[in-house]
Amino acid sequence: MSVAFRKLIAATVAGAALIAASAASAEDVKLGFLGGFTGPIETLVPPIHDAAALAVKHVNDQGGILGGQLSMVQADSTCIDATAASNAADRLVNAENVTALVGPLCSGETIAAANSAAIPGNVVIVSPAATSPALSTIEDNDLLFRTTPSDAYSGEVLAKLLKDKGHDNIAITYVNNDYGKGFAEALQSSFEALGGTVAANEAHEDGKADYRAEIGSLASSGAEMLAILAYVDGSGQTIVRQALESGDFSQFSGGDGMIGDSLVTAIGEGKLDGFIGTKIGRSETPGTGMYAELAKEGGLDPNASFGPQAYDAAFLLALAIEKNGSADREGVSAALRDVATAPGETIFPGEWEKARKLIAEGTDINYEGASGSHEFDEAGDVPGVIIEMVVEGPGFKEVGQVQ
């Protein structure tokens, strides 16, 4: 056997050993997705889930994660049933053994899932849509994050928007949970600070067939406009319909939970023209523009409520797991803060291959996402942008960012 041939054999054996070692160290990673696929936001959830799934696709199409593949298993957390949310989270954390969680979306279910399963299981949870201020004060061992701003800010913005449009006397009805209560408190305090009058501020329970008594109580206050802080496929829709039928209110406003074209479809085109709403938006950065193109290529609406935030939640978690170097849960929280914080080489949506290479080289990265920058504060919160929405014809139209 010649020397050259022996070297060739040795090189081949060494290469095979390297491949085998690499395969042995490769890990498949599993994310969980919690969302209210049934319940009062069921028409809003599919685009949010699809945006997170697009991030997973980008990871797998560009080499995978930790040498393996990234998958995402979903569970129905219903939005309003804390027990269902806890059970769904328990299944993903303890039976499916996910490394991290995207969602839930509603605030009450997020708190329930975090306290019952994610925090005890040392699982990082990133919600793209839970907005209650209550999330900021949970003792979470730095495991609870969100890629959307708090309703403390949304309430301020809606109050300013209503005052700027000449509304001085409003009534507020809110769904009796963490989301509704936090938003209502912020809206009332901000509206009154601007010189407006909140003639009534009353809670209601979701899931009822008849809200005529509640509407009558609100109307007796003499308010000219009804602000509805509830859900588009739940109590919010029923209250709008019955308020119009009774003639008690003809002017309405609402927060992000009410922003869905299914509201107009259910009530009837032309009946809600002028409805004033707000939704969580995104700052205009190179990343937001890149996501818009990627979403269109993937057959998604780039402007779907909380879609960009869901993409960012999934992509950020993938980056954090890759940086952490294993599918283990320990260390993901610190890695998440690292990949989301300047300084570092900027990574935009869809740039998984670039990010993976930089992480392997030991280079710091800073993700600038589909919904803007995500510089998490101590509570895991991010700053945000609020978009004015108005009903015009068959659905909601974006007016623009509220300054």
PDB file of N, CA and C in Angstrom, residues 150-162 183 186-191 194 402:
ATOM      1  N   SER A 150     -46.633  47.144  27.191  1.00  0.00           N
ATOM      2  CA  SER A 150     -47.671  47.049  28.201  1.00  0.00           C
ATOM      3  C   SER A 150     -48.860  47.954  27.876  1.00  0.00           C
ATOM      4  N   ASP A 151     -50.038  47.564  28.367  1.00  0.00           N
ATOM      5  CA  ASP A 151     -51.226  48.392  28.207  1.00  0.00           C
ATOM      6  C   ASP A 151     -51.155  49.691  29.001  1.00  0.00           C
ATOM      7  N   ALA A 152     -50.218  49.789  29.904  1.00  0.00           N
ATOM      8  CA  ALA A 152     -50.040  51.069  30.582  1.00  0.00           C
ATOM      9  C   ALA A 152     -49.769  52.156  29.552  1.00  0.00           C
ATOM     10  N   TYR A 153     -49.039  51.802  28.513  1.00  0.00           N
ATOM     11  CA  TYR A 153     -48.760  52.733  27.430  1.00  0.00           C
ATOM     12  C   TYR A 153     -49.931  52.813  26.451  1.00  0.00           C
ATOM     13  N   SER A 154     -50.529  51.678  26.131  1.00  0.00           N
ATOM     14  CA  SER A 154     -51.660  51.669  25.202  1.00  0.00           C
ATOM     15  C   SER A 154     -52.814  52.509  25.724  1.00  0.00           C
ATOM     16  N   GLY A 155     -53.054  52.450  27.027  1.00  0.00           N
ATOM     17  CA  GLY A 155     -54.116  53.252  27.615  1.00  0.00           C
ATOM     18  C   GLY A 155     -53.860  54.740  27.477  1.00  0.00           C
ATOM     19  N   GLU A 156     -52.621  55.137  27.674  1.00  0.00           N
ATOM     20  CA  GLU A 156     -52.251  56.542  27.496  1.00  0.00           C
ATOM     21  C   GLU A 156     -52.508  56.996  26.065  1.00  0.00           C
ATOM     22  N   VAL A 157     -52.112  56.152  25.124  1.00  0.00           N
ATOM     23  CA  VAL A 157     -52.238  56.518  23.713  1.00  0.00           C
ATOM     24  C   VAL A 157     -53.698  56.601  23.285  1.00  0.00           C
ATOM     25  N   LEU A 158     -54.523  55.632  23.686  1.00  0.00           N
ATOM     26  CA  LEU A 158     -55.939  55.679  23.321  1.00  0.00           C
ATOM     27  C   LEU A 158     -56.606  56.906  23.926  1.00  0.00           C
ATOM     28  N   ALA A 159     -56.255  57.242  25.164  1.00  0.00           N
ATOM     29  CA  ALA A 159     -56.820  58.435  25.800  1.00  0.00           C
ATOM     30  C   ALA A 159     -56.475  59.687  25.006  1.00  0.00           C
ATOM     31  N   LYS A 160     -55.237  59.815  24.616  1.00  0.00           N
ATOM     32  CA  LYS A 160     -54.809  60.984  23.844  1.00  0.00           C
ATOM     33  C   LYS A 160     -55.515  61.036  22.497  1.00  0.00           C
ATOM     34  N   LEU A 161     -55.647  59.895  21.858  1.00  0.00           N
ATOM     35  CA  LEU A 161     -56.294  59.826  20.554  1.00  0.00           C
ATOM     36  C   LEU A 161     -57.749  60.289  20.642  1.00  0.00           C
ATOM     37  N   LEU A 162     -58.464  59.815  21.660  1.00  0.00           N
ATOM     38  CA  LEU A 162     -59.865  60.202  21.817  1.00  0.00           C
ATOM     39  C   LEU A 162     -60.010  61.689  22.105  1.00  0.00           C
ATOM     40  N   PHE A 183     -55.920  47.678  31.224  1.00  0.00           N
ATOM     41  CA  PHE A 183     -56.145  48.639  30.145  1.00  0.00           C
ATOM     42  C   PHE A 183     -57.124  49.717  30.602  1.00  0.00           C
ATOM     43  N   ALA A 186     -55.549  52.241  32.981  1.00  0.00           N
ATOM     44  CA  ALA A 186     -54.637  53.143  32.277  1.00  0.00           C
ATOM     45  C   ALA A 186     -55.407  54.157  31.440  1.00  0.00           C
ATOM     46  N   LEU A 187     -56.474  53.702  30.759  1.00  0.00           N
ATOM     47  CA  LEU A 187     -57.264  54.607  29.941  1.00  0.00           C
ATOM     48  C   LEU A 187     -57.946  55.665  30.801  1.00  0.00           C
ATOM     49  N   GLN A 188     -58.549  55.259  31.905  1.00  0.00           N
ATOM     50  CA  GLN A 188     -59.254  56.229  32.743  1.00  0.00           C
ATOM     51  C   GLN A 188     -58.300  57.268  33.318  1.00  0.00           C
ATOM     52  N   SER A 189     -57.212  56.827  33.914  1.00  0.00           N
ATOM     53  CA  SER A 189     -56.294  57.784  34.538  1.00  0.00           C
ATOM     54  C   SER A 189     -55.717  58.746  33.511  1.00  0.00           C
ATOM     55  N   SER A 190     -55.394  58.244  32.332  1.00  0.00           N
ATOM     56  CA  SER A 190     -54.808  59.099  31.298  1.00  0.00           C
ATOM     57  C   SER A 190     -55.845  60.057  30.719  1.00  0.00           C
ATOM     58  N   PHE A 191     -57.073  59.572  30.503  1.00  0.00           N
ATOM     59  CA  PHE A 191     -58.123  60.412  29.924  1.00  0.00           C
ATOM     60  C   PHE A 191     -58.491  61.538  30.886  1.00  0.00           C
ATOM     61  N   LEU A 194     -55.978  64.285  31.039  1.00  0.00           N
ATOM     62  CA  LEU A 194     -56.060  65.179  29.884  1.00  0.00           C
ATOM     63  C   LEU A 194     -57.284  66.095  29.933  1.00  0.00           C
ATOM     64  N   VAL A 402     -49.544  56.716  16.298  1.00  0.00           N
ATOM     65  CA  VAL A 402     -50.001  57.785  17.186  1.00  0.00           C
ATOM     66  C   VAL A 402     -48.783  58.387  17.858  1.00  0.00           C
TER      67      VAL A 402
END
